[in-house]
Coordinates of C-alpha atoms in Angstrom, one line a residue:
M1 CA 48.8 46.6 31.9
E2 CA 49.1 50.2 31.1
Q3 CA 49.0 49.7 27.5
M4 CA 45.5 47.8 27.6
E5 CA 43.8 50.6 29.5
R6 CA 42.5 51.9 26.7
Y7 CA 40.4 49.0 25.7
K8 CA 39.1 48.4 29.4
R9 CA 35.8 49.9 28.3
L10 CA 35.6 48.4 25.2
I11 CA 36.2 44.6 26.6
K12 CA 33.4 45.6 29.4
F13 CA 31.1 47.0 26.7
G14 CA 31.6 44.2 24.8
A15 CA 30.5 41.7 27.8
A16 CA 27.5 43.5 28.7
A17 CA 26.6 43.6 25.2
V18 CA 27.1 39.8 24.5
I19 CA 24.8 38.6 27.9
L20 CA 22.3 41.4 27.2
F21 CA 21.8 40.0 23.3
V22 CA 21.2 36.6 24.7
E23 CA 18.8 37.4 27.4
I24 CA 16.8 39.5 25.1
G25 CA 16.9 37.1 22.5
L26 CA 15.9 34.4 24.4
Y27 CA 12.6 36.4 25.5
Y28 CA 11.9 37.2 22.0
L29 CA 12.1 33.4 21.3
L30 CA 9.5 33.1 24.1
W31 CA 7.2 35.5 23.4
T32 CA 7.1 34.9 19.6
H33 CA 6.9 31.2 19.9
Y34 CA 4.9 30.6 23.1
Y35 CA 2.9 33.8 24.5
N36 CA 2.4 35.5 21.3
R37 CA 0.4 32.5 20.1
V38 CA -1.7 32.1 23.2
I39 CA -2.9 35.3 23.8
V40 CA -6.4 36.5 23.0
M41 CA -5.0 39.6 20.9
R42 CA -1.9 38.6 18.9
F43 CA 0.9 40.9 18.2
F44 CA 2.6 41.0 15.0
R45 CA 6.2 42.3 13.4
R46 CA 6.3 45.8 15.4
G47 CA 4.3 44.5 18.6
N48 CA 6.8 41.7 18.9
W49 CA 9.6 44.2 18.3
F50 CA 8.2 46.7 20.8
M51 CA 7.8 43.9 23.6
A52 CA 11.2 43.0 22.9
A53 CA 12.3 46.6 23.3
L54 CA 10.1 46.8 26.2
Y55 CA 11.8 43.8 27.9
A56 CA 15.5 44.9 27.1
V57 CA 14.5 48.3 28.7
I58 CA 13.9 46.9 32.4
L59 CA 16.0 44.2 31.9
V60 CA 19.1 47.1 31.6
L61 CA 17.6 48.9 34.4
F62 CA 17.7 45.9 36.8
H63 CA 21.2 45.5 35.5
S64 CA 22.1 48.9 36.1
L65 CA 20.2 49.0 39.7
Y66 CA 22.1 45.5 41.0
G67 CA 25.4 45.5 39.0
G68 CA 25.2 42.5 37.0
L69 CA 27.0 43.6 34.3
K70 CA 29.9 44.6 36.3
I71 CA 32.6 42.6 34.8
G72 CA 36.3 43.7 36.7
F73 CA 34.7 45.4 39.4
F74 CA 32.5 42.5 41.6
R75 CA 33.9 39.1 41.4
K76 CA 32.4 36.2 39.7
N77 CA 30.1 35.1 42.0
N78 CA 28.7 38.1 42.8
I79 CA 28.5 38.9 38.9
I80 CA 26.5 35.6 39.1
Y81 CA 24.4 36.6 41.9
S82 CA 23.4 40.2 40.7
Q83 CA 22.6 38.6 37.4
F84 CA 20.2 36.3 38.9
I85 CA 18.6 38.8 41.1
A86 CA 18.2 41.3 37.9
V87 CA 16.9 38.5 35.6
L88 CA 14.7 37.3 38.0
A89 CA 13.2 40.8 39.0
T90 CA 12.7 41.4 34.9
N91 CA 11.3 37.8 34.2
V92 CA 8.6 38.5 37.3
F93 CA 8.0 42.1 35.9
G94 CA 7.2 40.9 32.3
Y95 CA 4.6 38.0 33.7
L96 CA 3.0 40.6 35.5
L97 CA 2.6 42.8 32.7
L98 CA 1.4 40.3 30.6
A99 CA -1.0 39.3 33.0
L100 CA -2.3 43.0 33.6
V101 CA -2.5 43.3 29.9
E102 CA -4.7 40.1 28.8
R103 CA -6.6 39.6 32.6
H104 CA -5.4 36.4 32.6
W105 CA -2.9 34.3 34.7
Y106 CA -1.1 32.3 32.0
V107 CA 1.0 29.6 33.3
P108 CA 4.4 31.0 34.6
L109 CA 6.5 27.7 33.9
P110 CA 7.8 29.2 30.7
F111 CA 9.0 32.0 32.5
V112 CA 10.8 29.8 35.2
L113 CA 12.4 27.8 32.4
L114 CA 13.5 31.2 31.0
T115 CA 15.4 32.0 34.1
A116 CA 16.8 29.0 34.6
V117 CA 18.5 28.8 31.1
D118 CA 19.5 32.2 31.4
M119 CA 21.6 31.5 34.5
I120 CA 23.2 28.6 32.9
L121 CA 24.3 30.7 30.2
V122 CA 25.5 33.6 32.8
F123 CA 27.6 31.0 34.6
F124 CA 29.7 30.5 31.5
W125 CA 29.2 34.3 30.2
A126 CA 30.7 35.5 33.6
T127 CA 33.5 32.6 33.4
I128 CA 35.0 33.5 30.4
F129 CA 34.8 37.1 30.3
Q130 CA 36.2 37.3 34.3
W131 CA 38.9 35.0 32.8
T132 CA 39.3 37.0 29.6
Y133 CA 39.3 40.4 32.0
N134 CA 41.5 39.1 34.6
L135 CA 44.0 37.9 31.7
F136 CA 44.5 41.3 29.9
F137 CA 43.8 43.0 33.4
P138 CA 46.1 41.5 36.0
P139 CA 45.9 42.7 39.7
R140 CA 47.5 46.2 39.7
Q141 CA 50.4 46.4 42.1
L142 CA 50.1 49.6 44.8
L143 CA 52.2 51.6 46.7
L144 CA 50.6 52.5 50.3
I145 CA 51.6 55.9 52.1
Y146 CA 50.1 55.9 55.3
G147 CA 50.5 58.5 58.2
E148 CA 50.2 58.0 62.4
R149 CA 46.3 56.9 61.8
S150 CA 45.7 53.3 61.5
V151 CA 44.7 51.7 58.2
A152 CA 44.5 48.4 59.2
H153 CA 41.2 48.2 58.1
V154 CA 41.8 49.1 54.7
L155 CA 44.6 47.1 54.3
E156 CA 42.3 43.9 55.1
K157 CA 39.7 45.4 52.5
M158 CA 42.4 45.9 49.9
N159 CA 43.6 42.0 50.6
S160 CA 40.3 40.7 50.4
R161 CA 40.2 41.8 46.6
D162 CA 43.7 40.3 45.6
D163 CA 41.7 39.9 41.8
K164 CA 42.1 43.3 41.5
Y165 CA 44.8 44.9 44.0
V166 CA 48.0 43.8 45.2
L167 CA 49.6 46.0 48.2
S168 CA 53.2 45.2 46.9
A169 CA 54.8 47.9 49.6
A170 CA 54.3 50.5 52.0
I171 CA 55.9 53.9 53.2
H172 CA 55.5 56.1 56.0
I173 CA 54.8 59.8 55.4
S174 CA 58.0 60.4 57.7
E175 CA 60.2 59.4 54.8
G176 CA 59.5 62.9 53.2
I177 CA 57.5 63.2 50.2
D178 CA 60.6 63.6 47.7
R179 CA 61.3 60.0 48.8
I180 CA 58.3 58.8 48.4
M181 CA 57.9 60.5 45.2
Q182 CA 61.1 58.7 44.0
E183 CA 59.2 55.1 44.7
V184 CA 56.0 55.9 43.1
P185 CA 56.9 55.2 39.3
K186 CA 57.5 51.8 40.4
Y187 CA 54.0 50.8 41.2
G188 CA 50.8 50.7 39.1
G189 CA 49.1 53.3 41.5
V190 CA 49.5 54.9 45.1
I191 CA 47.0 54.5 48.3
I192 CA 46.9 57.7 50.3
G193 CA 45.8 56.9 53.7
D194 CA 44.5 59.2 56.3
L195 CA 47.3 61.8 56.0
E196 CA 47.6 65.7 57.3
S197 CA 45.7 67.5 54.2
H198 CA 48.9 69.3 53.2
D199 CA 50.9 65.9 52.9
R200 CA 47.8 64.6 51.0
N201 CA 47.2 67.3 48.7
L202 CA 50.8 67.7 47.8
I203 CA 51.5 63.9 46.9
F204 CA 47.9 64.1 45.2
K205 CA 49.0 66.5 42.8
R206 CA 52.4 65.3 42.2
C207 CA 50.9 62.0 41.3
Y208 CA 48.1 64.0 38.7
D209 CA 51.5 65.7 37.2
M210 CA 53.0 62.0 36.8
D211 CA 49.8 60.5 35.2
K212 CA 49.7 57.8 38.2
R213 CA 46.5 56.7 39.2
V214 CA 45.4 57.5 42.9
Y215 CA 43.4 55.6 45.6
M216 CA 42.3 58.2 48.3
I217 CA 40.2 57.3 51.7
P218 CA 38.4 60.3 52.1
K219 CA 37.8 62.3 55.1
I220 CA 34.6 63.7 56.4
S221 CA 35.5 66.9 55.0
D222 CA 36.0 65.5 52.0
V223 CA 32.3 64.1 52.0
L224 CA 31.1 67.1 52.4
I225 CA 33.0 69.1 49.8
R226 CA 32.2 66.5 47.5
S227 CA 28.3 67.0 47.7
S228 CA 28.8 71.0 47.8
D229 CA 26.7 73.0 45.2
E230 CA 28.8 74.8 42.1
L231 CA 27.6 78.5 42.3
K232 CA 28.0 79.6 38.6
L233 CA 27.6 83.7 39.5
F234 CA 31.1 85.0 38.2
D235 CA 34.4 83.8 36.9
T236 CA 35.5 82.5 40.1
V237 CA 34.6 78.6 41.3
L238 CA 32.4 79.2 44.6
L239 CA 31.3 76.1 46.4
L240 CA 27.9 76.2 48.7
S241 CA 27.6 73.6 51.2
R242 CA 24.0 73.5 52.5
N243 CA 24.2 71.8 56.1
D244 CA 20.7 72.7 57.1
G245 CA 19.1 69.1 56.4
L246 CA 16.3 68.3 54.1
Q247 CA 14.0 71.0 52.6
V248 CA 10.3 71.1 53.4
D249 CA 9.4 69.8 50.2
Q250 CA 12.0 66.8 50.5
L251 CA 10.6 66.0 53.9
F252 CA 6.7 65.8 52.8
C253 CA 7.8 63.5 49.7
K254 CA 9.9 61.3 51.9
R255 CA 7.4 61.2 54.6
V256 CA 4.6 59.8 51.7
L257 CA 6.9 57.5 50.6
D258 CA 7.3 55.9 54.1
I259 CA 3.8 55.3 54.8
L260 CA 3.3 53.8 50.9
S261 CA 6.1 51.7 51.1
A262 CA 5.5 50.9 55.0
G263 CA 2.3 49.8 54.6
A264 CA 2.7 48.0 51.8
L265 CA 5.5 45.9 53.1
L266 CA 3.4 45.1 56.3
L267 CA 0.6 44.3 54.3
F268 CA 2.3 41.5 52.2
S269 CA 4.4 40.3 55.0
L270 CA 1.2 39.5 57.8
P271 CA 1.6 36.1 57.2
L272 CA 5.9 36.1 58.0
F273 CA 4.8 37.9 61.1
L274 CA 2.3 35.2 62.1
L275 CA 5.1 32.4 61.3
F276 CA 7.9 33.8 62.8
A277 CA 5.8 34.8 66.1
I278 CA 4.8 30.7 66.3
A279 CA 8.5 29.9 65.8
I280 CA 9.8 32.5 68.3
R281 CA 7.4 31.5 71.0
L282 CA 7.6 27.6 70.4
E283 CA 11.4 27.8 70.8
D284 CA 11.8 29.2 74.5
R285 CA 8.5 30.5 75.3
G286 CA 9.6 33.9 75.3
P287 CA 8.1 37.2 74.2
V288 CA 8.2 37.1 70.6
F289 CA 9.0 41.3 69.9
Y290 CA 12.1 43.0 71.4
K291 CA 12.3 46.6 72.1
Q292 CA 15.2 48.4 72.4
C293 CA 16.1 52.3 72.8
R294 CA 17.9 54.0 69.5
L295 CA 18.7 57.3 68.4
T296 CA 17.1 59.0 65.4
K297 CA 16.7 62.5 63.9
D298 CA 18.2 65.4 66.4
G299 CA 19.2 62.7 68.6
K300 CA 15.6 61.5 69.8
T301 CA 15.3 58.7 71.3
F302 CA 12.6 55.8 70.3
D303 CA 11.7 52.4 71.1
I304 CA 12.6 50.4 68.0
L305 CA 10.8 46.9 67.4
K306 CA 12.6 43.7 66.3
F307 CA 11.7 39.9 66.2
R308 CA 13.6 38.7 69.1
T309 CA 16.6 36.7 67.9
M310 CA 18.3 36.6 71.3
R311 CA 17.7 34.3 74.4
V312 CA 15.8 36.2 77.3
N313 CA 17.7 38.4 79.6
A314 CA 20.9 38.5 76.7
E315 CA 22.3 41.6 78.6
A316 CA 21.1 40.7 82.1
D317 CA 24.8 42.5 83.0
G318 CA 23.7 45.5 81.7
V319 CA 26.4 45.7 79.5
A320 CA 25.7 47.2 75.9
R321 CA 27.5 45.0 73.2
L322 CA 27.3 44.2 69.5
A323 CA 26.6 40.8 68.3
A324 CA 29.5 38.8 67.8
Q325 CA 30.2 35.9 64.9
A326 CA 28.8 32.8 66.6
D327 CA 27.6 34.5 69.1
D328 CA 25.8 31.9 71.9
R329 CA 23.3 34.4 72.9
I330 CA 21.4 34.1 69.3
T331 CA 18.4 31.5 69.2
R332 CA 18.1 28.6 66.2
I333 CA 15.1 30.9 64.9
G334 CA 17.2 34.1 65.7
K335 CA 19.8 33.0 63.0
V336 CA 17.8 32.3 60.5
L337 CA 15.8 36.0 60.7
R338 CA 19.4 37.6 61.1
A339 CA 20.8 36.0 58.3
T340 CA 17.8 37.1 56.1
R341 CA 17.5 40.5 58.1
L342 CA 13.5 39.3 58.4
D343 CA 14.2 40.2 62.4
E344 CA 13.9 43.9 60.9
L345 CA 10.4 43.5 59.6
P346 CA 8.5 44.6 62.6
Q347 CA 10.2 48.3 62.2
V348 CA 7.5 49.1 59.4
L349 CA 5.5 50.0 62.7
N350 CA 7.8 52.2 63.7
I351 CA 8.2 53.9 60.3
L352 CA 4.4 54.3 59.9
K353 CA 4.6 55.8 63.5
G354 CA 7.1 58.6 62.4
D355 CA 9.8 57.4 64.8
M356 CA 11.6 56.0 61.5
S357 CA 11.9 56.3 57.8
M358 CA 12.0 53.5 55.1
V359 CA 15.5 54.6 54.3
G360 CA 17.9 56.6 56.4
P361 CA 21.1 55.6 58.7
R362 CA 20.6 52.7 61.0
P363 CA 19.6 53.8 64.6
E364 CA 22.5 53.3 67.2
R365 CA 22.0 52.5 70.5
P366 CA 22.6 55.4 72.8
E367 CA 25.3 53.6 74.7
I368 CA 27.0 52.3 71.6
A369 CA 27.0 55.9 69.9
A370 CA 28.7 57.4 73.2
E371 CA 31.6 55.2 72.9
Y372 CA 31.9 55.9 69.1
K373 CA 31.7 59.7 69.8
K374 CA 34.5 59.3 72.2
E375 CA 37.1 58.8 69.0
I376 CA 34.8 60.4 66.3
P377 CA 33.2 63.4 67.7
E378 CA 31.3 64.1 64.2
F379 CA 29.2 61.1 64.5
D380 CA 26.2 62.9 65.3
Y381 CA 26.1 64.4 61.9
R382 CA 24.3 61.2 60.9
L383 CA 21.4 62.4 62.8
K384 CA 20.3 65.2 60.4
V385 CA 17.8 62.7 58.9
K386 CA 15.6 60.0 60.7
A387 CA 16.8 56.5 61.0
G388 CA 15.9 54.0 58.6
L389 CA 15.1 50.5 58.2
T390 CA 17.1 50.3 54.9
G391 CA 19.9 53.0 53.7
Y392 CA 23.1 53.9 52.2
A393 CA 25.3 52.2 54.3
Q394 CA 23.0 49.1 55.1
I395 CA 23.4 48.6 51.2
Y396 CA 27.4 49.2 50.3
G397 CA 28.5 48.6 53.9
V398 CA 28.5 45.4 55.7
Y399 CA 27.7 44.4 59.5
N400 CA 31.1 45.0 60.4
T401 CA 32.2 48.4 58.8
T402 CA 33.8 50.5 60.5
P403 CA 31.9 52.9 62.6
Y404 CA 34.2 55.8 60.7
D405 CA 33.2 54.4 57.3
K406 CA 29.3 54.1 58.5
L407 CA 29.4 57.8 59.0
K408 CA 30.9 58.7 55.6
L409 CA 28.4 56.4 54.0
D410 CA 25.6 58.1 55.7
L411 CA 26.9 61.5 55.1
I412 CA 27.0 60.4 51.3
Y413 CA 23.5 59.4 51.7
I414 CA 22.1 62.9 53.7
R415 CA 24.0 65.0 51.1
N416 CA 22.8 63.8 48.2
Y417 CA 19.2 63.0 49.4
S418 CA 16.5 62.7 46.5
I419 CA 13.3 60.9 46.5
F420 CA 15.1 58.8 43.3
L421 CA 17.8 58.2 45.6
D422 CA 15.3 56.6 48.2
L423 CA 13.7 54.4 45.4
K424 CA 16.6 53.2 44.3
L425 CA 17.9 52.2 47.7
I426 CA 14.6 50.4 48.3
F427 CA 15.0 48.4 45.4
M428 CA 18.6 47.4 46.0
T429 CA 17.5 46.5 49.5
P430 CA 16.4 42.8 48.1
K431 CA 20.0 42.0 46.6
I432 CA 21.7 42.2 50.2
L433 CA 19.2 40.1 51.9
F434 CA 21.1 36.9 51.5
M435 CA 24.8 38.3 51.2
K436 CA 26.5 36.8 54.3
E437 CA 29.1 39.7 54.7
K438 CA 25.7 42.1 55.3
T439 CA 24.4 40.0 58.0
E440 CA 27.4 38.5 60.0
G441 CA 28.4 39.7 63.5
V442 CA 31.5 41.9 64.3
A443 CA 34.6 40.1 65.0
D444 CA 35.7 39.4 69.0
G445 CA 36.2 42.7 70.5
Q446 CA 35.2 44.9 67.8
V447 CA 32.1 46.9 69.3
T448 CA 34.1 50.6 69.6
A449 CA 35.3 52.8 66.8
V450 CA 38.7 51.2 65.5
Q451 CA 40.1 54.9 64.6
Q452 CA 42.9 54.3 66.7
T453 CA 46.9 55.6 66.2
G454 CA 49.8 54.1 66.0
D455 CA 52.1 52.5 63.2
L456 CA 51.8 49.6 61.2
S457 CA 54.2 47.4 62.8
G458 CA 53.2 43.9 62.6
E459 CA 50.0 44.9 60.6
L460 CA 51.6 44.8 56.7
K461 CA 52.1 41.8 55.4
F462 CA 53.3 41.5 51.7

């Protein structure tokens, strides 16, 4: 496999080029042989090339956004799903652009057929190239180096991607660094768990010297360092970490985006508001909306609005708990709303009011946040910005991502904030609405932070 590594980028580029050529070519045929013949002002050669080029730019943009070209990174089903979202968005944009230019609503059926044909070809493309990639690049054999802090959740996640990684062995840091480095050459890479900084740095440097691939679980401080600014004032490297939140201009732009996006979402979702309100009332005659105290910027509290998805008095015992898998408190309409995250729609009112932002860390309940802080004192770092309807942790995490990992994802967002990052996350949100792992409940008992100490006895399975 190591001999083939130098060809990996070429294979990925070839796979992306093939499907892009096919999708752009099909659009070009549809444009030149149908739409260009029915529009009032017909395009000629350069005009047709321009339309194909414009379609290509939009297509590549959406593929980059949704990850439709990430052969070898996503699983085949995820690639197909990402391709579908990207192609659908591009074709809808192409149809709306045509209607805007011509000031006429043409029959959309050809675009529908184009999308269908694209997806049939995408299925065969993804199957062939994923098989080819797996043939040349089989799962990488890894050695896990762990310490006193549990890495059970990491093992579970790595094992879920057995198409890319195989945890072949594990060794405790107490074996000694010299002993560990004798084992490293036998594997295709190492995973460095949450070790003490001194030990971790020594292992990392020696792996670098051996040209050995390293997968490292970052600490909170690593996230902060990675997002620091490099100051080129003199010939000594100096990193500046700004820790005072967003600047005034950033806050202004973010608020404008919140008002515009939340206002538009409210306008277009009014029919859904009416439909869901009727469905919730008909099921058990209970209230349509559910209010709950949540945390936002600087630890301030507010009442979040959601469509009610649980039976009335679901927490009559006064104990705050996360929704579990197959939770019997969830109503029938609630299961549909949670599966699509549409129970969150009323939060556009919180955004317009100013309690929340369109993009930011998810607002936690004060009681649950207090439990997390017992294990993770840094958990309040995520309160440097307003809570959000969508966000970095919501896009790249799942419902049962550990609180520690959610904190790191939220810090990545806060430390790298820009208006363009907000726009990217907003446009990426539709992709996750129908992904099961993004909405399913936590496993039984997983309601507090899972950063426990102890060794891995009984947890490692090879």
